[in-house]
Every structure is written in structure tokens, then in C-alpha cells.
Amino acid sequence: MRRLLDALYDGAAWLAALAMVGLLAMVLLGILGRELHFHLPGTDAYAGYLMAAAGFLALAHTLKRGDHIRVTLLLQYLGVRAKKALEVWALAAAVALSGLFAFFAVRLVWQSRQFNDISTGTDATPLWIPQLAMAAGTLILLVAFVDELVLELRGQRVAVVSDEASHNE
């Protein structure tokens, strides 16, 4: 199960990376179009869709790698039991909030598909298509938070702390 979950998080991160490459391509096409006097309709809209996809699909991977922002000022002064209780509470709240977010993201995709909602730009993209990445990203984030909560409750959670903060001075 652990390998499957890690593959899910890594797969979402790879999709986020591909979305970033697509975003770069859309921006470069827009720049080239202005410089060479041609217009490709929808490049701005697709750049926005790809940026959202990259952000949402990377959420679970960054959580599991310890790269989300955590405020540990209070945790360092707590005892073991209080620290565990606070961690469980925070993870349970995160599961609840990410569950709500995932529910509403999936519902948005469903409603956009049901109402045939399209973008207002010249590209007229059915909005449920780019919204799928947001829904998938929030669902995978929910799975990651449930994973973290279960690991914490079992006493198997190893909090991964990114060393990024030590390099930002």
C-alpha cells in the first residue's frame, strides 16, 4: 500500500511538472506570436489552466516531502503527549478541510460538465476539462492527509522537515 500511495504522489508531481512545461510552452508561444506578428487564440487561457493544474497536482507531493509551511514555534515547547495531541488535531482538521475542498472541486467539475459551461475567451474550452486537474489535486491531497493522520495515530509518522528554510537568508 505504501508503494501505491507514494506512486500516486509521485505521479501527481510528474503531471504537475508536465503542466509547468506546458505553461512554459504557452508563454513562449504568446511571446513568439507578438514578436513574429501572429496570434494563437487561447494561449493566455491555457497558460492559466496549466498554472492551476501545476499548483493543485503538486500539493500532495509537497506535503509528503515536508515542503508545506508549518508553524512549529508552539510544538517545540510541548511535551510528547501534548505534541502528539496537537499533531492529531491539526491533521484531523486538515483532513476535514481538504475533504470539503475536494468535495466542492469535484462538484464544480460535475456542474460545469452538466451545464456545458465554457470559457468566455476565444478558445471556448469546456471548463470541466481544466477543472479536472484541480479536482484530482484536491482528492490526492485528501488522500495524503488521511495517510499522514493514520501514520500519526499508529505512531509511524516521521515528520519530514525540509531544509529549505536554512538556505533562505
N, CA, C and O atoms as a DFTB+ gen file, in Angstrom:
676 C
 N C O
     1  1       0.809      -1.182       0.000
     2  2       0.000       0.000       0.000
     3  2       0.863       1.262       0.000
     4  3       0.550       2.251      -0.663
     5  1       1.968       1.199       0.769
     6  2       2.860       2.355       0.844
     7  2       3.415       2.706      -0.535
     8  3       3.483       3.879      -0.903
     9  1       3.811       1.681      -1.299
    10  2       4.360       1.932      -2.642
    11  2       3.314       2.538      -3.563
    12  3       3.620       3.413      -4.374
    13  1       2.076       2.068      -3.434
    14  2       0.993       2.588      -4.261
    15  2       0.735       4.062      -3.949
    16  3       0.582       4.877      -4.859
    17  1       0.687       4.398      -2.664
    18  2       0.457       5.793      -2.285
    19  2       1.613       6.688      -2.731
    20  3       1.389       7.777      -3.260
    21  1       2.837       6.233      -2.521
    22  2       3.989       7.026      -2.963
    23  2       3.998       7.195      -4.481
    24  3       4.376       8.251      -4.988
    25  1       3.582       6.159      -5.201
    26  2       3.493       6.262      -6.664
    27  2       2.409       7.266      -7.067
    28  3       2.571       7.999      -8.043
    29  1       1.306       7.295      -6.315
    30  2       0.247       8.267      -6.584
    31  2       0.769       9.686      -6.402
    32  3       0.547      10.541      -7.260
    33  1       1.462       9.947      -5.291
    34  2       2.007      11.288      -5.027
    35  2       3.054      11.669      -6.068
    36  3       3.073      12.800      -6.554
    37  1       3.928      10.718      -6.409
    38  2       4.963      10.998      -7.408
    39  2       4.356      11.198      -8.799
    40  3       4.804      12.060      -9.555
    41  1       3.346      10.410      -9.131
    42  2       2.680      10.571     -10.427
    43  2       2.025      11.932     -10.557
    44  3       2.092      12.560     -11.613
    45  1       1.391      12.391      -9.482
    46  2       0.777      13.722      -9.498
    47  2       1.850      14.798      -9.653
    48  3       1.636      15.797     -10.339
    49  1       3.002      14.594      -9.017
    50  2       4.092      15.560      -9.143
    51  2       4.628      15.593     -10.572
    52  3       4.957      16.663     -11.085
    53  1       4.718      14.443     -11.209
    54  2       5.158      14.403     -12.603
    55  2       4.158      15.107     -13.515
    56  3       4.552      15.814     -14.443
    57  1       2.877      14.917     -13.257
    58  2       1.860      15.626     -14.038
    59  2       1.957      17.136     -13.816
    60  3       1.773      17.921     -14.745
    61  1       2.250      17.535     -12.568
    62  2       2.448      18.956     -12.273
    63  2       3.650      19.496     -13.043
    64  3       3.614      20.611     -13.563
    65  1       4.709      18.700     -13.109
    66  2       5.896      19.123     -13.865
    67  2       5.580      19.252     -15.355
    68  3       6.037      20.188     -16.012
    69  1       4.800      18.312     -15.884
    70  2       4.395      18.411     -17.290
    71  2       3.529      19.644     -17.528
    72  3       3.631      20.291     -18.570
    73  1       2.681      19.963     -16.561
    74  2       1.869      21.172     -16.682
    75  2       2.756      22.410     -16.695
    76  3       2.474      23.370     -17.412
    77  1       3.822      22.393     -15.909
    78  2       4.760      23.527     -15.920
    79  2       5.457      23.668     -17.269
    80  3       5.670      24.781     -17.751
    81  1       5.809      22.541     -17.873
    82  2       6.423      22.583     -19.206
    83  2       5.410      23.123     -20.213
    84  3       5.753      23.936     -21.071
    85  1       4.157      22.666     -20.104
    86  2       3.107      23.185     -20.982
    87  2       2.884      24.669     -20.782
    88  3       2.659      25.406     -21.743
    89  1       2.946      25.112     -19.526
    90  2       2.822      26.536     -19.217
    91  2       3.937      27.327     -19.893
    92  3       3.688      28.374     -20.490
    93  1       5.146      26.831     -19.798
    94  2       6.274      27.474     -20.465
    95  2       6.039      27.557     -21.965
    96  3       6.304      28.587     -22.585
    97  1       5.542      26.474     -22.547
    98  2       5.276      26.463     -23.990
    99  2       4.223      27.504     -24.365
   100  3       4.365      28.189     -25.378
   101  1       3.174      27.629     -23.561
   102  2       2.126      28.615     -23.855
   103  2       2.665      30.039     -23.757
   104  3       2.343      30.881     -24.595
   105  1       3.470      30.313     -22.754
   106  2       4.047      31.647     -22.596
   107  2       4.989      31.947     -23.758
   108  3       4.961      33.044     -24.317
   109  1       5.816      30.978     -24.119
   110  2       6.735      31.190     -25.241
   111  2       5.988      31.391     -26.557
   112  3       6.388      32.214     -27.381
   113  1       4.910      30.644     -26.755
   114  2       4.095      30.851     -27.959
   115  2       3.488      32.244     -27.987
   116  3       3.426      32.875     -29.042
   117  1       3.040      32.725     -26.837
   118  2       2.498      34.078     -26.762
   119  2       3.551      35.126     -27.082
   120  3       3.274      36.089     -27.797
   121  1       4.751      34.943     -26.558
   122  2       5.840      35.888     -26.817
   123  2       6.237      35.839     -28.291
   124  3       6.379      36.877     -28.938
   125  1       6.416      34.627     -28.815
   126  2       6.767      34.490     -30.230
   127  2       5.688      35.087     -31.129
   128  3       5.998      35.722     -32.137
   129  1       4.435      34.886     -30.772
   130  2       3.339      35.439     -31.560
   131  2       3.392      36.951     -31.627
   132  3       3.153      37.535     -32.685
   133  1       3.702      37.591     -30.512
   134  2       3.802      39.055     -30.507
   135  2       5.007      39.522     -31.317
   136  3       4.928      40.502     -32.057
   137  1       6.116      38.814     -31.172
   138  2       7.331      39.221     -31.881
   139  2       7.251      38.969     -33.389
   140  3       7.764      39.759     -34.181
   141  1       6.608      37.870     -33.780
   142  2       6.536      37.500     -35.200
   143  2       5.190      37.850     -35.837
   144  3       4.906      37.441     -36.963
   145  1       4.371      38.602     -35.118
   146  2       3.101      39.138     -35.621
   147  2       2.108      38.066     -36.055
   148  3       1.516      38.154     -37.131
   149  1       1.930      37.052     -35.206
   150  2       0.828      36.105     -35.423
   151  2       0.144      35.891     -34.079
   152  3       0.730      36.128     -33.023
   153  1      -1.096      35.442     -34.136
   154  2      -1.870      35.287     -32.908
   155  2      -2.426      33.876     -32.809
   156  3      -3.088      33.391     -33.727
   157  1      -2.153      33.227     -31.692
   158  2      -2.754      31.930     -31.397
   159  2      -3.785      32.149     -30.293
   160  3      -3.411      32.386     -29.144
   161  1      -5.060      32.076     -30.617
   162  2      -6.079      32.341     -29.592
   163  2      -6.053      31.298     -28.483
   164  3      -5.870      30.106     -28.729
   165  1      -6.238      31.770     -27.272
   166  2      -6.343      30.871     -26.135
   167  2      -5.059      30.585     -25.393
   168  3      -5.087      29.882     -24.382
   169  1      -3.931      31.102     -25.854
   170  2      -2.670      30.780     -25.165
   171  2      -2.670      31.311     -23.737
   172  3      -2.162      30.649     -22.832
   173  1      -3.233      32.501     -23.522
   174  2      -3.299      33.042     -22.159
   175  2      -4.181      32.174     -21.268
   176  3      -3.824      31.884     -20.126
   177  1      -5.322      31.764     -21.788
   178  2      -6.239      30.924     -21.010
   179  2      -5.598      29.580     -20.685
   180  3      -5.687      29.100     -19.555
   181  1      -4.953      28.977     -21.677
   182  2      -4.325      27.681     -21.437
   183  2      -3.141      27.798     -20.485
   184  3      -2.876      26.876     -19.714
   185  1      -2.437      28.905     -20.528
   186  2      -1.358      29.122     -19.564
   187  2      -1.936      29.167     -18.144
   188  3      -1.360      28.594     -17.219
   189  1      -3.059      29.838     -17.978
   190  2      -3.715      29.885     -16.666
   191  2      -4.191      28.525     -16.204
   192  3      -4.024      28.170     -15.038
   193  1      -4.792      27.750     -17.121
   194  2      -5.253      26.402     -16.774
   195  2      -4.079      25.534     -16.340
   196  3      -4.172      24.792     -15.362
   197  1      -2.980      25.631     -17.072
   198  2      -1.808      24.812     -16.766
   199  2      -1.150      25.238     -15.451
   200  3      -0.621      24.404     -14.715
   201  1      -1.187      26.534     -15.164
   202  2      -0.625      27.001     -13.903
   203  2      -1.442      26.452     -12.731
   204  3      -0.878      26.005     -11.732
   205  1      -2.754      26.485     -12.854
   206  2      -3.609      25.927     -11.804
   207  2      -3.376      24.425     -11.662
   208  3      -3.302      23.910     -10.547
   209  1      -3.261      23.728     -12.784
   210  2      -3.015      22.280     -12.742
   211  2      -1.706      21.974     -12.032
   212  3      -1.642      21.061     -11.208
   213  1      -0.664      22.733     -12.348
   214  2       0.634      22.509     -11.709
   215  2       0.549      22.720     -10.204
   216  3       1.088      21.928      -9.431
   217  1      -0.114      23.766      -9.797
   218  2      -0.230      24.046      -8.364
   219  2      -1.009      22.979      -7.615
   220  3      -0.561      22.502      -6.572
   221  1      -2.167      22.598      -8.131
   222  2      -3.005      21.635      -7.422
   223  2      -2.424      20.221      -7.451
   224  3      -2.506      19.497      -6.459
   225  1      -1.847      19.832      -8.566
   226  2      -1.308      18.472      -8.657
   227  2      -0.047      18.284      -7.807
   228  3       0.308      17.154      -7.471
   229  1       0.618      19.363      -7.465
   230  2       1.843      19.261      -6.665
   231  2       1.576      19.289      -5.159
   232  3       2.497      19.060      -4.375
   233  1       0.349      19.561      -4.739
   234  2       0.067      19.732      -3.304
   235  2       0.424      18.511      -2.458
   236  3       1.111      18.642      -1.445
   237  1      -0.029      17.345      -2.857
   238  2       0.212      16.140      -2.041
   239  2       1.694      15.797      -1.982
   240  3       2.208      15.430      -0.925
   241  1       2.374      15.912      -3.100
   242  2       3.799      15.597      -3.136
   243  2       4.584      16.515      -2.208
   244  3       5.466      16.057      -1.481
   245  1       4.268      17.813      -2.229
   246  2       4.990      18.738      -1.353
   247  2       4.659      18.482       0.114
   248  3       5.516      18.647       0.981
   249  1       3.414      18.077       0.397
   250  2       3.059      17.726       1.781
   251  2       3.892      16.543       2.260
   252  3       4.467      16.587       3.347
   253  1       3.956      15.504       1.464
   254  2       4.665      14.283       1.867
   255  2       6.182      14.485       1.933
   256  3       6.877      13.705       2.586
   257  1       6.698      15.510       1.273
   258  2       8.136      15.774       1.303
   259  2       8.515      16.825       2.334
   260  3       9.682      17.205       2.436
   261  1       7.530      17.299       3.103
   262  2       7.819      18.272       4.155
   263  2       8.041      19.677       3.660
   264  3       8.690      20.470       4.341
   265  1       7.525      20.012       2.496
   266  2       7.754      21.339       1.936
   267  2       6.585      22.296       2.128
   268  3       6.652      23.438       1.672
   269  1       5.513      21.863       2.793
   270  2       4.446      22.794       3.144
   271  2       4.911      23.628       4.326
   272  3       5.731      23.182       5.128
   273  1       4.391      24.818       4.426
   274  2       4.762      25.696       5.533
   275  2       4.138      25.165       6.814
   276  3       2.934      24.920       6.876
   277  1       4.962      24.993       7.824
   278  2       4.484      24.538       9.146
   279  2       4.961      25.534      10.184
   280  3       6.099      26.001      10.141
   281  1       4.091      25.847      11.103
   282  2       4.461      26.721      12.203
   283  2       4.755      25.824      13.400
   284  3       3.841      25.275      14.017
   285  1       6.023      25.683      13.718
   286  2       6.447      24.752      14.771
   287  2       6.867      25.471      16.038
   288  3       7.418      24.851      16.948
   289  1       6.616      26.762      16.112
   290  2       7.032      27.532      17.280
   291  2       6.433      26.960      18.556
   292  3       7.135      26.827      19.558
   293  1       5.150      26.621      18.538
   294  2       4.488      26.075      19.719
   295  2       4.913      24.627      19.980
   296  3       5.089      24.229      21.131
   297  1       5.074      23.852      18.926
   298  2       5.392      22.425      19.082
   299  2       6.695      22.176      19.821
   300  3       6.805      21.199      20.561
   301  1       7.671      23.030      19.639
   302  2       8.968      22.793      20.261
   303  2       8.929      22.942      21.785
   304  3       9.833      22.465      22.470
   305  1       7.895      23.597      22.325
   306  2       7.796      23.792      23.767
   307  2       6.838      22.808      24.437
   308  3       6.664      22.857      25.654
   309  1       6.213      21.914      23.663
   310  2       5.257      20.971      24.217
   311  2       5.925      19.644      24.554
   312  3       6.953      19.278      23.985
   313  1       5.306      18.936      25.499
   314  2       5.768      17.595      25.819
   315  2       5.342      16.621      24.729
   316  3       4.650      17.003      23.785
   317  1       5.747      15.389      24.856
   318  2       5.490      14.384      23.838
   319  2       3.995      14.157      23.636
   320  3       3.517      14.121      22.503
   321  1       3.252      14.004      24.741
   322  2       1.804      13.719      24.645
   323  2       1.043      14.903      24.062
   324  3       0.181      14.733      23.199
   325  1       1.364      16.099      24.537
   326  2       0.676      17.299      24.037
   327  2       1.023      17.536      22.563
   328  3       0.171      17.953      21.778
   329  1       2.261      17.270      22.204
   330  2       2.685      17.448      20.818
   331  2       1.928      16.479      19.904
   332  3       1.466      16.863      18.830
   333  1       1.806      15.229      20.338
   334  2       1.072      14.239      19.544
   335  2      -0.399      14.625      19.427
   336  3      -0.988      14.506      18.353
   337  1      -0.995      15.088      20.528
   338  2      -2.404      15.504      20.505
   339  2      -2.612      16.666      19.537
   340  3      -3.590      16.685      18.789
   341  1      -1.703      17.624      19.550
   342  2      -1.814      18.768      18.646
   343  2      -1.620      18.339      17.190
   344  3      -2.310      18.833      16.298
   345  1      -0.698      17.436      16.955
   346  2      -0.484      16.915      15.601
   347  2      -1.729      16.198      15.092
   348  3      -2.145      16.403      13.952
   349  1      -2.331      15.347      15.947
   350  2      -3.542      14.618      15.557
   351  2      -4.666      15.602      15.266
   352  3      -5.381      15.454      14.274
   353  1      -4.828      16.609      16.126
   354  2      -5.874      17.606      15.917
   355  2      -5.661      18.350      14.597
   356  3      -6.598      18.529      13.818
   357  1      -4.420      18.780      14.354
   358  2      -4.116      19.529      13.130
   359  2      -4.348      18.667      11.890
   360  3      -4.895      19.144      10.895
   361  1      -3.936      17.409      11.944
   362  2      -4.132      16.522      10.799
   363  2      -5.611      16.204      10.582
   364  3      -6.063      16.110       9.441
   365  1      -6.366      16.037      11.669
   366  2      -7.807      15.793      11.532
   367  2      -8.501      17.011      10.927
   368  3      -9.386      16.869      10.083
   369  1      -8.104      18.193      11.354
   370  2      -8.667      19.417      10.763
   371  2      -8.285      19.520       9.290
   372  3      -9.102      19.926       8.464
   373  1      -7.054      19.158       8.960
   374  2      -6.613      19.196       7.567
   375  2      -7.391      18.193       6.716
   376  3      -7.733      18.483       5.570
   377  1      -7.671      17.012       7.278
   378  2      -8.480      16.018       6.558
   379  2      -9.871      16.581       6.300
   380  3     -10.394      16.458       5.192
   381  1     -10.473      17.196       7.310
   382  2     -11.816      17.758       7.149
   383  2     -11.829      18.875       6.108
   384  3     -12.697      18.901       5.235
   385  1     -10.878      19.789       6.197
   386  2     -10.840      20.908       5.250
   387  2     -10.513      20.458       3.830
   388  3     -11.129      20.927       2.872
   389  1      -9.549      19.552       3.690
   390  2      -9.218      19.077       2.340
   391  2     -10.351      18.221       1.778
   392  3     -10.554      18.178       0.564
   393  1     -11.089      17.538       2.657
   394  2     -12.260      16.784       2.210
   395  2     -13.339      17.703       1.663
   396  3     -13.941      17.416       0.628
   397  1     -13.582      18.812       2.357
   398  2     -14.544      19.799       1.856
   399  2     -14.080      20.395       0.536
   400  3     -14.866      20.541      -0.401
   401  1     -12.814      20.735       0.470
   402  2     -12.248      21.308      -0.747
   403  2     -12.388      20.330      -1.911
   404  3     -12.784      20.718      -3.010
   405  1     -12.063      19.072      -1.667
   406  2     -12.175      18.055      -2.720
   407  2     -13.630      17.867      -3.141
   408  3     -13.922      17.756      -4.332
   409  1     -14.537      17.831      -2.177
   410  2     -15.959      17.673      -2.495
   411  2     -16.433      18.784      -3.414
   412  3     -17.069      18.523      -4.435
   413  1     -16.124      20.025      -3.053
   414  2     -16.590      21.150      -3.856
   415  2     -15.865      21.250      -5.200
   416  3     -16.448      21.712      -6.181
   417  1     -14.609      20.826      -5.254
   418  2     -13.892      20.824      -6.533
   419  2     -14.492      19.794      -7.484
   420  3     -14.666      20.068      -8.671
   421  1     -14.807      18.610      -6.963
   422  2     -15.428      17.575      -7.796
   423  2     -16.823      18.017      -8.219
   424  3     -17.229      17.802      -9.361
   425  1     -17.552      18.633      -7.300
   426  2     -18.889      19.123      -7.635
   427  2     -18.831      20.197      -8.716
   428  3     -19.693      20.240      -9.593
   429  1     -17.824      21.059      -8.659
   430  2     -17.660      22.096      -9.680
   431  2     -17.442      21.472     -11.058
   432  3     -18.027      21.915     -12.046
   433  1     -16.600      20.445     -11.116
   434  2     -16.361      19.752     -12.383
   435  2     -17.676      19.147     -12.894
   436  3     -18.025      19.287     -14.066
   437  1     -18.383      18.483     -12.004
   438  2     -19.649      17.847     -12.373
   439  2     -20.652      18.876     -12.904
   440  3     -21.291      18.650     -13.931
   441  1     -20.786      20.005     -12.202
   442  2     -21.730      21.024     -12.629
   443  2     -21.306      21.682     -13.935
   444  3     -22.150      21.970     -14.784
   445  1     -20.016      21.924     -14.104
   446  2     -19.541      22.512     -15.354
   447  2     -19.827      21.586     -16.533
   448  3     -20.186      22.039     -17.619
   449  1     -19.666      20.301     -16.307
   450  2     -19.959      19.309     -17.354
   451  2     -21.458      19.243     -17.623
   452  3     -21.891      19.187     -18.774
   453  1     -22.234      19.249     -16.563
   454  2     -23.686      19.135     -16.685
   455  2     -24.288      20.353     -17.393
   456  3     -25.211      20.207     -18.195
   457  1     -23.774      21.551     -17.103
   458  2     -24.323      22.777     -17.687
   459  2     -23.616      23.191     -18.972
   460  3     -23.927      24.236     -19.543
   461  1     -22.660      22.370     -19.433
   462  2     -21.874      22.693     -20.633
   463  2     -21.244      24.085     -20.534
   464  3     -21.308      24.877     -21.474
   465  1     -20.645      24.361     -19.399
   466  2     -20.007      25.653     -19.149
   467  2     -18.713      25.741     -19.957
   468  3     -17.883      24.833     -19.913
   469  1     -18.551      26.835     -20.690
   470  2     -17.341      27.023     -21.490
   471  2     -16.665      28.328     -21.093
   472  3     -17.292      29.214     -20.512
   473  1     -15.400      28.433     -21.408
   474  2     -14.664      29.654     -21.087
   475  2     -15.184      30.802     -21.934
   476  3     -15.723      30.601     -23.022
   477  1     -15.012      32.007     -21.414
   478  2     -15.513      33.180     -22.122
   479  2     -14.547      33.690     -23.185
   480  3     -14.881      34.597     -23.947
   481  1     -13.368      33.118     -23.236
   482  2     -12.375      33.553     -24.221
   483  2     -12.667      32.995     -25.601
   484  3     -13.654      32.287     -25.802
   485  1     -11.811      33.316     -26.540
   486  2     -11.986      32.860     -27.920
   487  2     -11.760      31.366     -28.077
   488  3     -12.144      30.777     -29.087
   489  1     -11.136      30.753     -27.076
   490  2     -10.863      29.318     -27.161
   491  2     -12.111      28.479     -26.887
   492  3     -12.195      27.346     -27.360
   493  1     -13.087      29.008     -26.132
   494  2     -14.346      28.329     -25.803
   495  2     -14.125      26.900     -25.299
   496  3     -14.791      25.962     -25.738
   497  1     -13.184      26.755     -24.378
   498  2     -12.865      25.446     -23.797
   499  2     -13.956      25.024     -22.826
   500  3     -14.377      25.832     -21.998
   501  1     -14.431      23.777     -22.903
   502  2     -15.333      23.290     -21.854
   503  2     -14.586      23.319     -20.522
   504  3     -13.542      22.682     -20.381
   505  1     -15.113      24.050     -19.551
   506  2     -14.373      24.307     -18.318
   507  2     -14.155      23.078     -17.451
   508  3     -13.258      23.081     -16.608
   509  1     -14.935      22.045     -17.629
   510  2     -14.742      20.858     -16.806
   511  2     -13.394      20.197     -17.101
   512  3     -12.842      19.508     -16.244
   513  1     -12.869      20.402     -18.294
   514  2     -11.592      19.762     -18.650
   515  2     -10.435      20.325     -17.824
   516  3      -9.733      19.546     -17.179
   517  1     -10.201      21.653     -17.812
   518  2      -9.115      22.138     -16.950
   519  2      -9.430      22.017     -15.459
   520  3      -8.513      21.958     -14.640
   521  1     -10.709      21.982     -15.098
   522  2     -11.070      21.843     -13.695
   523  2     -10.772      20.448     -13.158
   524  3     -10.687      20.255     -11.946
   525  1     -10.616      19.482     -14.049
   526  2     -10.284      18.115     -13.614
   527  2      -8.976      18.065     -12.830
   528  3      -8.854      17.317     -11.860
   529  1      -8.003      18.864     -13.256
   530  2      -6.708      18.866     -12.569
   531  2      -6.858      19.372     -11.134
   532  3      -6.230      18.842     -10.217
   533  1      -7.692      20.399     -10.942
   534  2      -7.920      20.897      -9.590
   535  2      -8.602      19.830      -8.741
   536  3      -8.200      19.591      -7.602
   537  1      -9.622      19.194      -9.284
   538  2     -10.340      18.160      -8.542
   539  2      -9.408      16.992      -8.202
   540  3      -9.414      16.496      -7.075
   541  1      -8.622      16.565      -9.168
   542  2      -7.681      15.462      -8.927
   543  2      -6.659      15.850      -7.869
   544  3      -6.358      15.056      -6.978
   545  1      -6.123      17.063      -7.959
   546  2      -5.143      17.514      -6.980
   547  2      -5.699      17.577      -5.579
   548  3      -5.016      17.202      -4.625
   549  1      -6.946      18.052      -5.431
   550  2      -7.536      18.124      -4.095
   551  2      -7.866      16.734      -3.555
   552  3      -7.744      16.491      -2.355
   553  1      -8.280      15.827      -4.427
   554  2      -8.541      14.449      -3.980
   555  2      -7.252      13.763      -3.521
   556  3      -7.240      13.074      -2.501
   557  1      -6.183      13.951      -4.268
   558  2      -4.901      13.342      -3.895
   559  2      -4.375      13.977      -2.605
   560  3      -3.775      13.291      -1.778
   561  1      -4.598      15.285      -2.431
   562  2      -4.210      15.932      -1.172
   563  2      -5.001      15.358      -0.004
   564  3      -4.442      15.145       1.072
   565  1      -6.284      15.106      -0.196
   566  2      -7.097      14.479       0.849
   567  2      -6.534      13.110       1.221
   568  3      -6.425      12.777       2.401
   569  1      -6.180      12.329       0.218
   570  2      -5.581      11.007       0.478
   571  2      -4.278      11.167       1.268
   572  3      -4.014      10.397       2.192
   573  1      -3.474      12.154       0.911
   574  2      -2.199      12.376       1.603
   575  2      -2.415      12.773       3.060
   576  3      -1.682      12.322       3.940
   577  1      -3.417      13.616       3.322
   578  2      -3.694      13.994       4.713
   579  2      -4.239      12.816       5.518
   580  3      -3.876      12.646       6.682
   581  1      -5.103      12.006       4.916
   582  2      -5.587      10.804       5.602
   583  2      -4.409       9.874       5.883
   584  3      -4.310       9.306       6.970
   585  1      -3.532       9.721       4.923
   586  2      -2.322       8.909       5.091
   587  2      -1.496       9.414       6.274
   588  3      -1.069       8.625       7.116
   589  1      -1.274      10.715       6.339
   590  2      -0.493      11.293       7.434
   591  2      -1.194      11.087       8.780
   592  3      -0.541      10.773       9.776
   593  1      -2.511      11.261       8.813
   594  2      -3.257      11.073      10.060
   595  2      -3.176       9.628      10.541
   596  3      -2.966       9.382      11.729
   597  1      -3.341       8.678       9.636
   598  2      -3.257       7.259      10.010
   599  2      -1.853       6.929      10.519
   600  3      -1.697       6.231      11.521
   601  1      -0.847       7.428       9.829
   602  2       0.526       7.188      10.282
   603  2       0.760       7.795      11.668
   604  3       1.417       7.183      12.510
   605  1       0.226       8.990      11.905
   606  2       0.385       9.645      13.214
   607  2      -0.319       8.847      14.307
   608  3       0.235       8.655      15.389
   609  1      -1.526       8.386      14.034
   610  2      -2.271       7.614      15.027
   611  2      -1.595       6.277      15.341
   612  3      -1.678       5.787      16.467
   613  1      -0.935       5.695      14.355
   614  2      -0.222       4.428      14.565
   615  2       1.163       4.630      15.176
   616  3       1.815       3.663      15.571
   617  1       1.609       5.873      15.254
   618  2       2.939       6.150      15.777
   619  2       4.037       5.880      14.769
   620  3       5.199       5.721      15.144
   621  1       3.683       5.826      13.489
   622  2       4.658       5.528      12.439
   623  2       5.036       6.746      11.614
   624  3       5.842       6.644      10.689
   625  1       4.472       7.879      11.934
   626  2       4.713       9.080      11.128
   627  2       6.079       9.657      11.446
   628  3       6.430       9.887      12.603
   629  1       6.826       9.880      10.400
   630  2       8.114      10.538      10.525
   631  2       7.960      11.888       9.854
   632  3       7.833      11.977       8.633
   633  1       7.973      12.929      10.652
   634  2       7.797      14.274      10.100
   635  2       9.032      14.642       9.292
   636  3      10.124      14.798       9.837
   637  1       8.844      14.777       8.003
   638  2       9.939      15.182       7.125
   639  2      10.005      16.684       7.156
   640  3       9.017      17.365       6.882
   641  1      11.175      17.206       7.491
   642  2      11.350      18.650       7.560
   643  2      12.295      19.058       6.443
   644  3      13.417      18.564       6.332
   645  1      11.809      19.966       5.626
   646  2      12.627      20.456       4.525
   647  2      13.728      21.354       5.086
   648  3      13.508      22.084       6.052
   649  1      14.892      21.298       4.487
   650  2      15.982      22.171       4.920
   651  2      16.013      23.465       4.111
   652  3      16.992      24.210       4.162
   653  1      14.949      23.728       3.372
   654  2      14.859      24.933       2.536
   655  2      14.985      26.199       3.367
   656  3      15.635      27.155       2.945
   657  1      14.367      26.216       4.551
   658  2      14.399      27.427       5.383
   659  2      15.817      27.796       5.777
   660  3      16.128      28.979       5.912
   661  1      16.669      26.824       5.961
   662  2      18.041      27.115       6.351
   663  2      18.845      27.734       5.221
   664  3      19.897      28.327       5.459
   665  1      18.357      27.602       3.987
   666  2      19.077      28.168       2.836
   667  2      18.538      29.534       2.431
   668  3      19.091      30.163       1.529
   669  1      17.479      30.006       3.068
   670  2      16.850      31.265       2.691
   671  2      17.238      32.371       3.660
   672  3      16.462      32.711       4.553
   673  1      18.375      32.908       3.503
   674  2      18.787      34.025       4.353
   675  2      19.436      35.085       3.537
   676  3      19.853      36.111       4.077
